[in-house]
Amino acid sequence: MVRRILKSKRFLIGGAALLFVVLLYTIQGLRFDFYYDYNDDLLIHDILSGRYSGTPDGHSIQLLYPLGWVLSLFYRAIPGVPWFGLFMCFCFGVSLFAIAARSLSICDGRVKKVILLAGEGILVLLLMGYELVFMQYTVVCGVLATAAGFLLYTTPGGLTAKEFLKRNVGTVLLALLAFFVRSEMFLLLSPFLAALGIFHWSREKQMWRKQVLLRYVGVLAAVALGMAGGMLGEKLAYRSEPWKDFIYLYNAGTQLYDYKGYPTYEEAEGYYSQIGVSQMQYQLIDNYNYSLDESIDGELLWDVARYNQEKEGILPSTWDVFRTVKNILYRLVRDVDAPHNYFVLAAYGLLIAVAIVTKDRSYLWKLPLFWLFRMIPWFYVVLADRVPKRISHPLYYMELVVLLALTAKQLGDCKELSKKVRKGFAVGAVLVFGVLSLGSWKTSYETVKYEALGREYNNVSWNALKEYAGENPENYYCLDVYSTVNFKDKVFGQKEPAQKNYDILGGWMAKSPLHREGLDQYTDWAGQPLAEALLTENFYYVTDVGRDITFLQEFYELQGKEIGLLEVARFGKDSPVLVVFKVSEQY
């Protein structure tokens, strides 16, 4: 029995796919340390692990609460293990495993399978090698959604509704996991999933038969029910008044900082004066240190966000639409997104060539429809002028996988093509992608290499500060937000206290119930405004040596208090220098 299982095709394919994933992580792990890419990822880890508030908690805001709650249980059961980092590795690995295993199952011949895995590995290291090392939950959502779409499209045809649903259990689970990790990114990628579903459905001989429709409706309903369950859990988790107030503030901050923007004080001094925002309050909003001022709440931030929206118009103008489309096309053909965009362009060329040779006229509507669906997420992010790599890379990665899946399926379905023609396409694809890979390999590797070196360099003073804070657990250190943006924590091998005694003076968890719960551990806090606590014995202010701190003195002056800043510690010499100040009221 055991021997039969070990020799089974499914076991061998699964073993090869697992080895493929392990090898990719080994290649990156031997060369680089793994990092949380942004402070957002680290903060999720801190909340789930209990470092933020003192107790592991699922209220991470970013992950849907049911997922956050489950991960927090792992931290409760076995503290000290970086479960969130392991979870992101697992998700990334599962998505790669799913694509590798499915592609191996539909590829004939051992040599072809080896070439296929080698090609997939090169593409992953080239296009997503950075994200394997510098972990980002938005990217994790993207690769999970990509794997879900690939599994859906490569599901064999001619199945009953029950068999189709059974074959797509993995599809549903991957899609739901992606949604629970980052719902906004999943919705951004949903047009690609919709296109894949339509294309798979269009291959059915009797598209409108009840049995056929039940297949796709069943998968869609399973995903929709899971999403509804996650949103219900989210709503119940944040139903208390303190959390409702904070979510209102959080949503306002998201709109203000990420999408709507805000005018400078000089540009709209009359407006700011009208709603009671002083120049100092504007400065606190602008430098993110707004947790110092209790009067900066959700209502105020929403007011500013709405003002800027009304000034610029709710709907984009004709010029905005033209400019956005122009920028999307520019990104596709220029170096701004290289090498990802060039691989996508090559995949389009390959698909079009296959469609022409196979004389498949369906691509006369499939490609325009796919392009329309592809434009939806790109239009949204480019119009908002918000296209960081953690968004653009998953968008290109999913587009590339979709195009390659369409091409492979088209070649496989066209039985009239001779072996010579098929071999020609295979050789052509290897040559095209091989040239692109050789041309971009050095750049891709050096991007990861220099980013890793830069983080080691920048983290010298940061690690020294954390060690200093750990040696003074009775104190609490308030960090200037912009002084911390270049510091990144490693995922593995870090010595972490049960609760950290430092935090930035802004960010998306500032003024949350968990933020206040963490501060409650310090007797000098006693529920008073943070600006008052900063003047007490055990609270300190931390900034980098080049940062202007006159705003802090001006802030207290407006409250009728004169303060003094006494430097008590300094960390770093050649790397960014952090300075710890004791803020005291002068009498």
Coordinates of C-alpha atoms in Angstrom, one line a residue:
M1 CA 0.0 0.0 0.0
V2 CA 2.7 2.4 1.0
R3 CA 4.8 1.5 -2.0
R4 CA 1.9 2.0 -4.3
I5 CA 1.3 5.5 -2.8
L6 CA 5.0 6.4 -3.2
K7 CA 4.9 5.4 -6.8
S8 CA 1.6 7.1 -7.6
K9 CA 1.6 10.0 -10.1
R10 CA -0.1 12.4 -7.6
F11 CA 2.5 11.7 -4.9
L12 CA 5.5 12.2 -7.3
I13 CA 4.0 15.4 -8.6
G14 CA 3.3 16.7 -5.1
G15 CA 6.8 15.8 -4.0
A16 CA 8.4 17.5 -7.0
A17 CA 6.3 20.7 -6.4
L18 CA 7.2 20.7 -2.7
L19 CA 10.9 20.3 -3.5
F20 CA 10.5 23.2 -5.9
V21 CA 9.2 25.5 -3.2
V22 CA 11.8 24.4 -0.7
L23 CA 14.5 24.9 -3.2
L24 CA 13.4 28.5 -4.0
Y25 CA 13.3 29.4 -0.3
T26 CA 16.6 27.7 0.3
I27 CA 18.2 29.7 -2.6
Q28 CA 17.0 33.0 -1.1
G29 CA 17.5 32.0 2.5
L30 CA 21.2 31.0 2.0
R31 CA 21.9 34.5 0.5
F32 CA 19.7 36.8 2.5
D33 CA 17.9 37.3 5.8
F34 CA 14.1 37.5 5.7
Y35 CA 12.5 40.8 6.7
Y36 CA 9.1 42.3 7.2
D37 CA 9.0 44.6 4.2
Y38 CA 7.1 47.5 5.9
N39 CA 6.3 48.7 9.3
D40 CA 2.7 47.7 8.6
D41 CA 3.7 44.0 8.4
L42 CA 5.7 44.4 11.6
L43 CA 2.8 46.0 13.3
I44 CA 0.5 43.2 12.4
H45 CA 3.0 40.8 13.9
D46 CA 3.3 43.0 17.0
I47 CA -0.5 43.0 17.5
L48 CA -1.0 39.3 16.9
S49 CA 2.0 38.4 19.2
G50 CA 1.0 40.7 22.0
R51 CA 4.1 42.9 21.7
Y52 CA 1.8 45.8 21.0
S53 CA -0.8 45.7 23.8
G54 CA 0.6 43.1 26.2
T55 CA -1.7 40.3 25.1
P56 CA -2.0 38.4 21.7
D57 CA -4.9 39.9 19.9
G58 CA -6.7 39.4 16.5
H59 CA -7.7 43.1 16.1
S60 CA -5.0 43.8 13.5
I61 CA -7.3 46.0 11.3
Q62 CA -5.5 44.8 8.1
L63 CA -6.2 41.0 8.3
L64 CA -9.9 40.1 8.7
Y65 CA -10.5 39.4 12.3
P66 CA -11.3 35.7 12.0
L67 CA -7.8 35.1 10.5
G68 CA -6.2 37.4 13.0
W69 CA -7.9 35.7 15.9
V70 CA -6.7 32.2 14.7
L71 CA -3.1 33.5 14.4
S72 CA -3.2 35.1 17.8
L73 CA -4.1 31.7 19.3
F74 CA -0.8 30.3 18.0
Y75 CA 1.0 33.1 19.8
R76 CA -0.9 32.3 23.0
A77 CA -0.1 28.7 22.7
I78 CA 3.6 29.0 21.8
P79 CA 4.9 32.6 22.4
G80 CA 8.2 33.7 20.9
V81 CA 7.7 32.0 17.5
P82 CA 7.2 34.4 14.6
W83 CA 4.0 32.8 13.6
F84 CA 2.9 35.7 11.3
G85 CA 6.2 35.5 9.3
L86 CA 5.8 31.7 9.1
F87 CA 2.2 32.2 7.9
M88 CA 3.3 34.5 5.1
C89 CA 6.0 32.0 4.1
F90 CA 3.4 29.2 4.1
C91 CA 0.9 31.2 2.0
F92 CA 3.5 32.2 -0.6
G93 CA 4.8 28.6 -0.6
V94 CA 1.3 27.1 -1.0
S95 CA 0.5 29.4 -3.9
L96 CA 3.8 28.4 -5.7
F97 CA 3.1 24.7 -4.8
A98 CA -0.4 24.8 -6.3
I99 CA 0.7 26.3 -9.6
A100 CA 3.7 24.0 -9.9
A101 CA 1.7 20.9 -9.0
R102 CA -1.1 21.7 -11.4
S103 CA 1.2 22.6 -14.3
L104 CA 3.2 19.4 -13.8
S105 CA 0.0 17.3 -13.8
I106 CA -0.9 18.6 -17.3
C107 CA 2.6 18.4 -18.8
D108 CA 3.7 15.2 -20.4
G109 CA 7.3 13.8 -20.4
R110 CA 9.9 14.0 -17.7
V111 CA 12.3 16.3 -19.6
K112 CA 9.4 18.7 -20.3
K113 CA 8.5 18.7 -16.6
V114 CA 12.0 19.5 -15.5
I115 CA 12.2 22.3 -18.1
L116 CA 8.8 23.6 -16.9
L117 CA 9.8 23.7 -13.2
A118 CA 13.2 25.3 -14.1
G119 CA 11.4 28.0 -16.1
E120 CA 8.8 28.6 -13.3
G121 CA 11.6 28.9 -10.7
I122 CA 13.6 31.4 -12.8
L123 CA 10.5 33.5 -13.3
V124 CA 9.6 33.5 -9.6
L125 CA 13.1 34.4 -8.6
L126 CA 13.3 37.2 -11.2
L127 CA 9.9 38.7 -10.7
M128 CA 9.0 37.8 -7.1
G129 CA 12.4 37.1 -5.6
Y130 CA 12.3 40.4 -3.7
E131 CA 9.0 39.5 -2.2
L132 CA 10.2 36.1 -1.1
V133 CA 12.8 37.8 1.1
F134 CA 11.0 41.0 2.1
M135 CA 7.6 39.8 3.1
Q136 CA 4.5 41.9 2.5
Y137 CA 1.0 40.8 3.3
T138 CA -0.4 42.7 0.3
V139 CA 1.9 40.6 -2.0
V140 CA 0.9 37.4 -0.2
C141 CA -2.7 38.2 -1.0
G142 CA -1.7 38.7 -4.7
V143 CA 0.1 35.4 -5.1
L144 CA -2.8 33.5 -3.3
A145 CA -5.3 35.0 -5.7
T146 CA -3.1 34.2 -8.7
A147 CA -2.9 30.5 -7.6
A148 CA -6.7 30.4 -7.1
G149 CA -7.2 31.8 -10.7
F150 CA -4.7 29.3 -12.2
L151 CA -6.4 26.3 -10.5
L152 CA -9.8 27.5 -11.7
Y153 CA -8.8 27.9 -15.3
T154 CA -6.9 24.6 -15.5
T155 CA -9.7 22.6 -14.1
P156 CA -10.6 19.9 -16.7
G157 CA -13.9 20.3 -18.6
G158 CA -16.7 17.8 -18.9
L159 CA -17.2 17.4 -15.2
T160 CA -20.5 17.2 -13.3
A161 CA -21.3 20.1 -11.0
K162 CA -20.3 18.1 -8.0
E163 CA -17.0 17.0 -9.5
F164 CA -16.2 20.5 -10.6
L165 CA -16.8 21.9 -7.1
K166 CA -14.8 19.1 -5.6
R167 CA -11.9 19.8 -8.0
N168 CA -12.1 23.5 -7.0
V169 CA -12.0 23.2 -3.2
G170 CA -8.4 24.4 -3.4
T171 CA -9.5 27.3 -5.6
V172 CA -12.1 28.4 -3.1
L173 CA -9.7 28.0 -0.1
L174 CA -6.9 30.0 -1.8
A175 CA -9.3 32.7 -2.8
L176 CA -10.8 33.0 0.6
L177 CA -7.4 33.0 2.3
A178 CA -6.3 35.8 -0.1
F179 CA -9.5 37.8 0.9
F180 CA -8.9 37.3 4.6
V181 CA -5.2 38.4 4.3
R182 CA -6.0 41.6 2.4
S183 CA -9.5 42.1 1.2
E184 CA -8.8 45.3 -0.8
M185 CA -6.0 43.7 -2.8
F186 CA -8.2 40.6 -3.5
L187 CA -11.0 42.9 -4.8
L188 CA -8.4 44.7 -6.9
L189 CA -7.4 41.4 -8.5
S190 CA -11.0 40.1 -8.9
P191 CA -11.3 41.3 -12.5
F192 CA -8.6 38.8 -13.5
L193 CA -10.4 36.0 -11.7
A194 CA -13.7 37.0 -13.4
A195 CA -11.9 36.9 -16.8
L196 CA -10.6 33.4 -16.1
G197 CA -14.0 32.2 -15.0
I198 CA -15.6 33.6 -18.2
F199 CA -12.9 32.1 -20.4
H200 CA -13.3 28.7 -18.8
W201 CA -17.0 28.9 -19.1
S202 CA -16.8 29.9 -22.8
R203 CA -15.1 26.5 -23.5
E204 CA -18.2 24.6 -22.5
K205 CA -20.1 23.1 -25.4
Q206 CA -23.5 23.8 -23.8
M207 CA -22.8 26.9 -21.9
W208 CA -26.4 27.6 -20.7
R209 CA -27.2 24.1 -19.5
K210 CA -28.3 24.0 -15.9
Q211 CA -25.6 21.5 -15.0
V212 CA -22.9 23.7 -16.5
L213 CA -24.1 26.9 -14.9
L214 CA -24.2 25.1 -11.5
R215 CA -20.5 24.5 -11.7
Y216 CA -19.5 28.1 -11.8
V217 CA -22.4 29.4 -9.7
G218 CA -21.4 26.8 -7.1
V219 CA -17.7 28.1 -6.9
L220 CA -18.8 31.7 -6.9
A221 CA -21.4 31.0 -4.2
A222 CA -18.8 29.2 -2.0
V223 CA -16.4 32.1 -2.3
A224 CA -19.1 34.7 -1.7
L225 CA -20.4 32.9 1.4
G226 CA -16.9 32.6 2.8
M227 CA -16.3 36.3 2.2
A228 CA -19.6 37.2 3.8
G229 CA -18.7 35.1 6.8
G230 CA -15.4 36.9 7.1
M231 CA -17.0 40.3 6.9
L232 CA -19.6 39.3 9.5
G233 CA -16.8 38.2 11.9
E234 CA -15.0 41.5 11.2
K235 CA -18.1 43.5 12.0
L236 CA -18.8 41.6 15.2
A237 CA -15.2 42.0 16.4
Y238 CA -15.3 45.8 16.0
R239 CA -18.8 46.3 17.2
S240 CA -17.9 48.1 20.5
E241 CA -18.1 51.9 20.6
P242 CA -14.3 52.4 21.2
W243 CA -13.6 50.3 18.2
K244 CA -16.3 51.9 16.1
D245 CA -14.8 55.3 16.9
F246 CA -11.3 54.1 16.0
I247 CA -12.4 52.5 12.7
Y248 CA -14.0 55.9 11.8
L249 CA -10.7 57.6 12.5
Y250 CA -8.8 54.8 10.6
N251 CA -10.9 55.1 7.5
A252 CA -10.6 58.8 7.5
G253 CA -6.8 58.6 7.8
T254 CA -6.7 56.1 4.9
Q255 CA -8.7 58.4 2.7
L256 CA -6.7 61.4 3.7
Y257 CA -3.2 60.0 3.4
D258 CA -3.6 57.3 0.7
Y259 CA -6.2 58.6 -1.7
K260 CA -7.7 62.1 -1.3
G261 CA -4.6 64.0 -0.1
Y262 CA -4.8 67.4 1.6
P263 CA -3.8 70.9 0.7
T264 CA -0.9 72.7 2.4
Y265 CA -1.7 75.2 5.1
E266 CA -0.6 78.1 2.9
E267 CA -2.9 76.9 0.1
A268 CA -6.0 76.6 2.2
E269 CA -5.4 78.7 5.3
G270 CA -8.9 80.1 5.2
Y271 CA -10.5 76.7 5.1
Y272 CA -8.3 75.3 7.9
S273 CA -9.1 78.4 10.1
Q274 CA -12.8 77.9 9.4
I275 CA -12.9 74.3 10.7
G276 CA -10.6 75.2 13.6
V277 CA -7.4 73.6 12.5
S278 CA -4.4 75.6 13.6
Q279 CA -1.1 75.6 11.7
M280 CA 0.4 73.4 14.5
Q281 CA -2.4 70.8 14.1
Y282 CA -1.8 70.8 10.4
Q283 CA 1.9 70.2 11.1
L284 CA 1.0 67.2 13.3
I285 CA -1.2 65.8 10.6
D286 CA 1.5 66.4 8.0
N287 CA 4.3 64.7 10.0
Y288 CA 2.0 61.9 11.2
N289 CA 2.6 62.6 14.9
Y290 CA -1.1 63.4 15.5
S291 CA -1.5 61.1 18.5
L292 CA -0.1 64.0 20.5
D293 CA -3.2 66.0 20.0
E294 CA -6.5 64.4 21.2
S295 CA -8.6 66.9 19.2
I296 CA -7.4 65.4 15.9
D297 CA -10.1 62.9 15.5
G298 CA -12.0 61.1 12.7
E299 CA -14.4 64.0 12.1
L300 CA -11.6 66.4 11.5
L301 CA -9.7 64.0 9.1
W302 CA -12.9 63.2 7.2
D303 CA -13.6 66.9 6.9
V304 CA -10.2 67.6 5.3
A305 CA -10.4 64.5 3.0
R306 CA -13.9 65.6 1.8
Y307 CA -12.7 69.2 1.2
N308 CA -9.9 68.0 -1.1
Q309 CA -12.2 65.6 -2.9
E310 CA -14.8 68.4 -3.5
K311 CA -12.0 70.7 -4.7
E312 CA -10.7 68.2 -7.2
G313 CA -14.1 66.7 -8.1
I314 CA -15.7 63.4 -7.2
L315 CA -15.5 62.0 -10.8
P316 CA -12.3 62.2 -12.9
S317 CA -12.3 64.7 -15.6
T318 CA -11.8 63.9 -19.3
W319 CA -8.2 65.0 -18.9
D320 CA -7.8 62.7 -15.8
V321 CA -9.1 59.8 -17.8
F322 CA -6.8 60.5 -20.7
R323 CA -3.8 61.1 -18.5
T324 CA -4.4 57.8 -16.5
V325 CA -4.8 55.7 -19.7
K326 CA -1.6 57.3 -21.1
N327 CA 0.3 56.5 -17.8
I328 CA -0.9 52.9 -17.8
L329 CA 0.3 52.4 -21.4
Y330 CA 3.6 54.2 -20.5
R331 CA 4.2 51.9 -17.6
L332 CA 3.6 48.9 -19.8
V333 CA 6.3 49.8 -22.3
R334 CA 8.9 51.7 -20.4
D335 CA 11.5 50.8 -17.7
V336 CA 9.4 52.1 -14.8
D337 CA 8.1 48.6 -14.1
A338 CA 10.9 46.6 -15.6
P339 CA 11.4 43.7 -15.9
H340 CA 7.8 42.7 -15.0
N341 CA 6.1 44.6 -17.8
Y342 CA 8.5 43.2 -20.5
F343 CA 7.6 39.6 -19.5
V344 CA 3.9 40.5 -19.7
L345 CA 4.4 42.0 -23.2
A346 CA 6.3 38.9 -24.3
A347 CA 3.4 36.8 -23.0
Y348 CA 0.9 38.8 -24.9
G349 CA 3.0 38.3 -28.1
L350 CA 3.2 34.6 -27.5
L351 CA -0.6 34.3 -26.9
I352 CA -1.4 36.3 -30.0
A353 CA 1.0 34.2 -32.1
V354 CA -0.6 31.0 -30.8
A355 CA -4.1 32.3 -31.5
I356 CA -3.1 33.2 -35.1
V357 CA -1.5 29.8 -35.8
T358 CA -4.4 27.9 -34.3
K359 CA -6.9 30.1 -36.1
D360 CA -8.9 30.5 -33.0
R361 CA -11.3 33.4 -33.6
S362 CA -12.5 33.4 -30.1
Y363 CA -9.5 35.6 -29.2
L364 CA -11.0 38.4 -31.2
W365 CA -13.3 38.9 -28.2
K366 CA -11.2 37.2 -25.5
L367 CA -8.2 39.6 -25.7
P368 CA -10.3 42.8 -25.8
L369 CA -12.4 41.6 -22.9
F370 CA -9.3 40.6 -21.0
W371 CA -7.7 43.9 -21.7
L372 CA -10.8 45.7 -20.4
F373 CA -10.8 43.6 -17.2
R374 CA -7.0 44.2 -16.9
M375 CA -7.5 48.0 -17.2
I376 CA -10.0 48.1 -14.2
P377 CA -7.4 47.6 -11.4
W378 CA -4.7 49.5 -13.2
F379 CA -7.0 52.5 -13.8
Y380 CA -8.0 52.6 -10.2
V381 CA -4.4 52.6 -8.8
V382 CA -2.9 54.9 -11.4
L383 CA -5.7 57.4 -11.2
A384 CA -5.2 57.5 -7.4
D385 CA -1.4 57.9 -8.1
R386 CA -0.8 55.0 -5.7
V387 CA 1.2 52.3 -7.5
P388 CA 3.9 51.0 -5.0
K389 CA 5.7 47.8 -5.9
R390 CA 3.6 45.8 -3.4
I391 CA 0.7 46.5 -5.7
S392 CA 2.2 46.7 -9.2
H393 CA 4.2 43.4 -8.8
P394 CA 1.2 41.2 -7.9
L395 CA -0.8 42.8 -10.7
Y396 CA 1.9 42.0 -13.3
Y397 CA 2.5 38.6 -11.8
M398 CA -1.1 37.6 -12.0
E399 CA -1.4 39.0 -15.5
L400 CA 1.6 37.0 -16.6
V401 CA 0.4 33.7 -15.1
V402 CA -3.1 34.3 -16.7
L403 CA -1.5 34.9 -20.1
L404 CA 0.7 31.8 -19.9
A405 CA -2.2 29.7 -18.8
L406 CA -4.3 30.8 -21.7
T407 CA -1.4 30.1 -24.1
A408 CA -0.7 26.7 -22.7
K409 CA -4.3 25.7 -22.8
Q410 CA -4.7 26.9 -26.4
L411 CA -1.7 24.9 -27.5
G412 CA -2.9 21.8 -25.6
D413 CA -6.5 22.0 -27.0
C414 CA -5.6 22.4 -30.6
K415 CA -5.0 18.8 -31.7
E416 CA -4.4 19.7 -35.4
L417 CA -1.0 21.3 -34.6
S418 CA 1.9 19.1 -35.5
K419 CA 4.6 18.2 -33.0
K420 CA 7.0 20.3 -35.0
V421 CA 4.9 23.4 -34.6
R422 CA 4.4 22.8 -30.9
K423 CA 8.1 22.3 -30.5
G424 CA 8.7 25.5 -32.4
F425 CA 6.5 27.4 -30.0
A426 CA 8.1 25.8 -27.0
V427 CA 11.6 26.7 -28.3
G428 CA 10.5 30.2 -29.2
A429 CA 9.0 30.8 -25.7
V430 CA 12.2 29.5 -24.1
L431 CA 14.4 31.8 -26.2
V432 CA 12.2 34.9 -25.7
F433 CA 11.9 34.4 -21.9
G434 CA 15.5 33.2 -21.7
V435 CA 16.8 36.4 -23.3
L436 CA 14.6 38.5 -21.0
S437 CA 15.8 36.5 -18.0
L438 CA 19.4 36.9 -18.9
G439 CA 18.9 40.6 -19.4
S440 CA 17.2 41.2 -16.1
W441 CA 18.9 38.6 -13.8
K442 CA 21.7 40.8 -12.6
T443 CA 19.4 43.8 -11.9
S444 CA 16.9 41.6 -10.0
Y445 CA 19.6 40.0 -7.9
E446 CA 21.3 43.3 -7.1
T447 CA 18.0 44.9 -6.2
V448 CA 17.6 42.3 -3.4
K449 CA 21.2 42.4 -2.5
Y450 CA 21.5 46.1 -2.1
E451 CA 18.2 46.4 -0.3
A452 CA 19.4 43.8 2.2
L453 CA 22.7 45.6 2.7
G454 CA 20.9 48.9 3.1
R455 CA 18.7 47.4 5.8
E456 CA 21.7 46.0 7.7
Y457 CA 23.3 49.5 7.5
N458 CA 20.2 51.4 8.6
N459 CA 19.3 49.0 11.4
V460 CA 22.5 49.5 13.4
S461 CA 21.0 52.4 15.3
W462 CA 17.5 50.9 15.4
N463 CA 18.7 47.7 16.9
A464 CA 20.7 49.7 19.5
L465 CA 17.6 51.7 20.4
K466 CA 15.5 48.5 20.8
E467 CA 18.2 47.0 23.0
Y468 CA 18.3 50.2 25.1
A469 CA 14.6 50.2 25.5
G470 CA 14.7 46.6 26.5
E471 CA 17.2 47.4 29.3
N472 CA 14.8 50.1 30.6
P473 CA 11.4 48.3 30.6
E474 CA 9.9 50.8 33.1
N475 CA 10.2 53.6 30.4
Y476 CA 8.1 54.3 27.3
Y477 CA 9.7 55.7 24.2
C478 CA 7.5 57.8 21.8
L479 CA 9.0 57.7 18.3
D480 CA 8.8 60.4 15.6
V481 CA 7.1 58.7 12.7
Y482 CA 9.3 59.8 9.8
S483 CA 12.4 59.0 11.8
T484 CA 11.5 55.3 11.7
V485 CA 10.4 54.6 8.1
N486 CA 13.8 53.2 7.0
F487 CA 14.1 50.7 9.8
K488 CA 13.0 47.1 9.1
D489 CA 12.9 44.1 11.5
K490 CA 14.0 40.6 10.6
V491 CA 11.4 37.9 10.6
F492 CA 13.6 35.1 12.2
G493 CA 16.3 35.1 14.8
Q494 CA 15.1 38.3 16.7
K495 CA 15.0 38.4 20.4
E496 CA 11.6 39.9 21.2
P497 CA 10.2 41.1 24.6
A498 CA 6.7 40.1 25.6
Q499 CA 5.7 43.7 25.1
K500 CA 7.6 46.5 23.4
N501 CA 7.9 49.8 25.3
Y502 CA 8.1 52.0 22.3
D503 CA 5.8 53.1 19.5
I504 CA 5.4 55.8 16.8
L505 CA 3.4 58.9 17.5
G506 CA 1.0 58.1 14.6
G507 CA 0.3 55.4 12.1
W508 CA -2.8 53.3 11.6
M509 CA -3.1 52.0 15.2
A510 CA -2.6 55.3 16.9
K511 CA -5.5 56.1 19.3
S512 CA -6.9 52.6 19.0
P513 CA -8.2 50.7 22.0
L514 CA -5.1 48.4 21.7
H515 CA -2.8 51.5 21.7
R516 CA -4.4 52.7 24.9
E517 CA -4.3 49.2 26.3
G518 CA -0.6 49.0 25.8
L519 CA 0.0 52.4 27.4
D520 CA -2.1 51.3 30.4
Q521 CA 0.8 49.1 31.5
Y522 CA 2.7 52.3 32.4
T523 CA 1.7 54.1 35.6
D524 CA 2.7 57.5 34.3
W525 CA 0.2 57.1 31.5
A526 CA -2.9 56.7 33.7
G527 CA -5.3 57.3 30.8
Q528 CA -4.2 60.9 30.4
P529 CA -3.5 62.5 26.9
L530 CA -0.2 61.3 25.5
A531 CA 1.1 64.9 25.3
E532 CA 0.8 65.1 29.1
A533 CA 2.3 61.7 29.6
L534 CA 5.3 62.7 27.6
L535 CA 6.1 65.3 30.3
T536 CA 6.2 62.7 33.0
E537 CA 9.2 60.9 34.4
N538 CA 9.2 57.6 32.4
F539 CA 8.2 58.9 29.0
Y540 CA 10.8 59.8 26.3
Y541 CA 10.8 61.3 22.8
V542 CA 13.0 59.7 20.0
T543 CA 13.9 61.2 16.7
D544 CA 16.7 61.1 14.2
V545 CA 19.5 63.6 14.4
G546 CA 18.5 65.5 11.3
R547 CA 14.8 65.9 12.1
D548 CA 13.4 69.3 13.0
I549 CA 12.1 69.1 16.6
T550 CA 11.0 72.8 17.0
F551 CA 7.5 71.7 16.3
L552 CA 7.4 69.9 19.6
Q553 CA 8.4 73.1 21.5
E554 CA 5.9 75.1 19.5
F555 CA 3.2 72.5 20.2
Y556 CA 3.6 72.9 24.0
E557 CA 3.9 76.7 23.8
L558 CA 0.4 76.8 22.3
Q559 CA -0.7 75.0 25.4
G560 CA 1.0 77.6 27.6
K561 CA 3.9 75.4 28.5
E562 CA 7.6 75.9 28.0
I563 CA 9.6 72.7 27.6
G564 CA 13.2 71.7 27.7
L565 CA 14.7 68.9 25.7
L566 CA 17.6 67.0 27.3
E567 CA 19.5 64.4 25.3
V568 CA 19.9 61.2 27.3
A569 CA 21.1 58.8 24.7
R570 CA 22.3 58.6 21.1
F571 CA 22.6 55.6 18.8
G572 CA 24.5 55.2 15.5
K573 CA 27.5 56.9 14.0
D574 CA 27.8 56.3 10.3
S575 CA 24.3 54.9 9.9
P576 CA 21.2 57.0 10.7
V577 CA 21.6 58.5 14.1
L578 CA 18.7 58.2 16.6
V579 CA 18.5 60.6 19.6
V580 CA 16.5 60.0 22.8
F581 CA 15.3 63.2 24.6
K582 CA 13.7 63.7 28.0
V583 CA 10.9 66.3 27.6
S584 CA 10.4 68.3 30.7
E585 CA 8.2 71.3 31.5
Q586 CA 10.2 74.4 32.5
Y587 CA 8.9 76.5 35.4

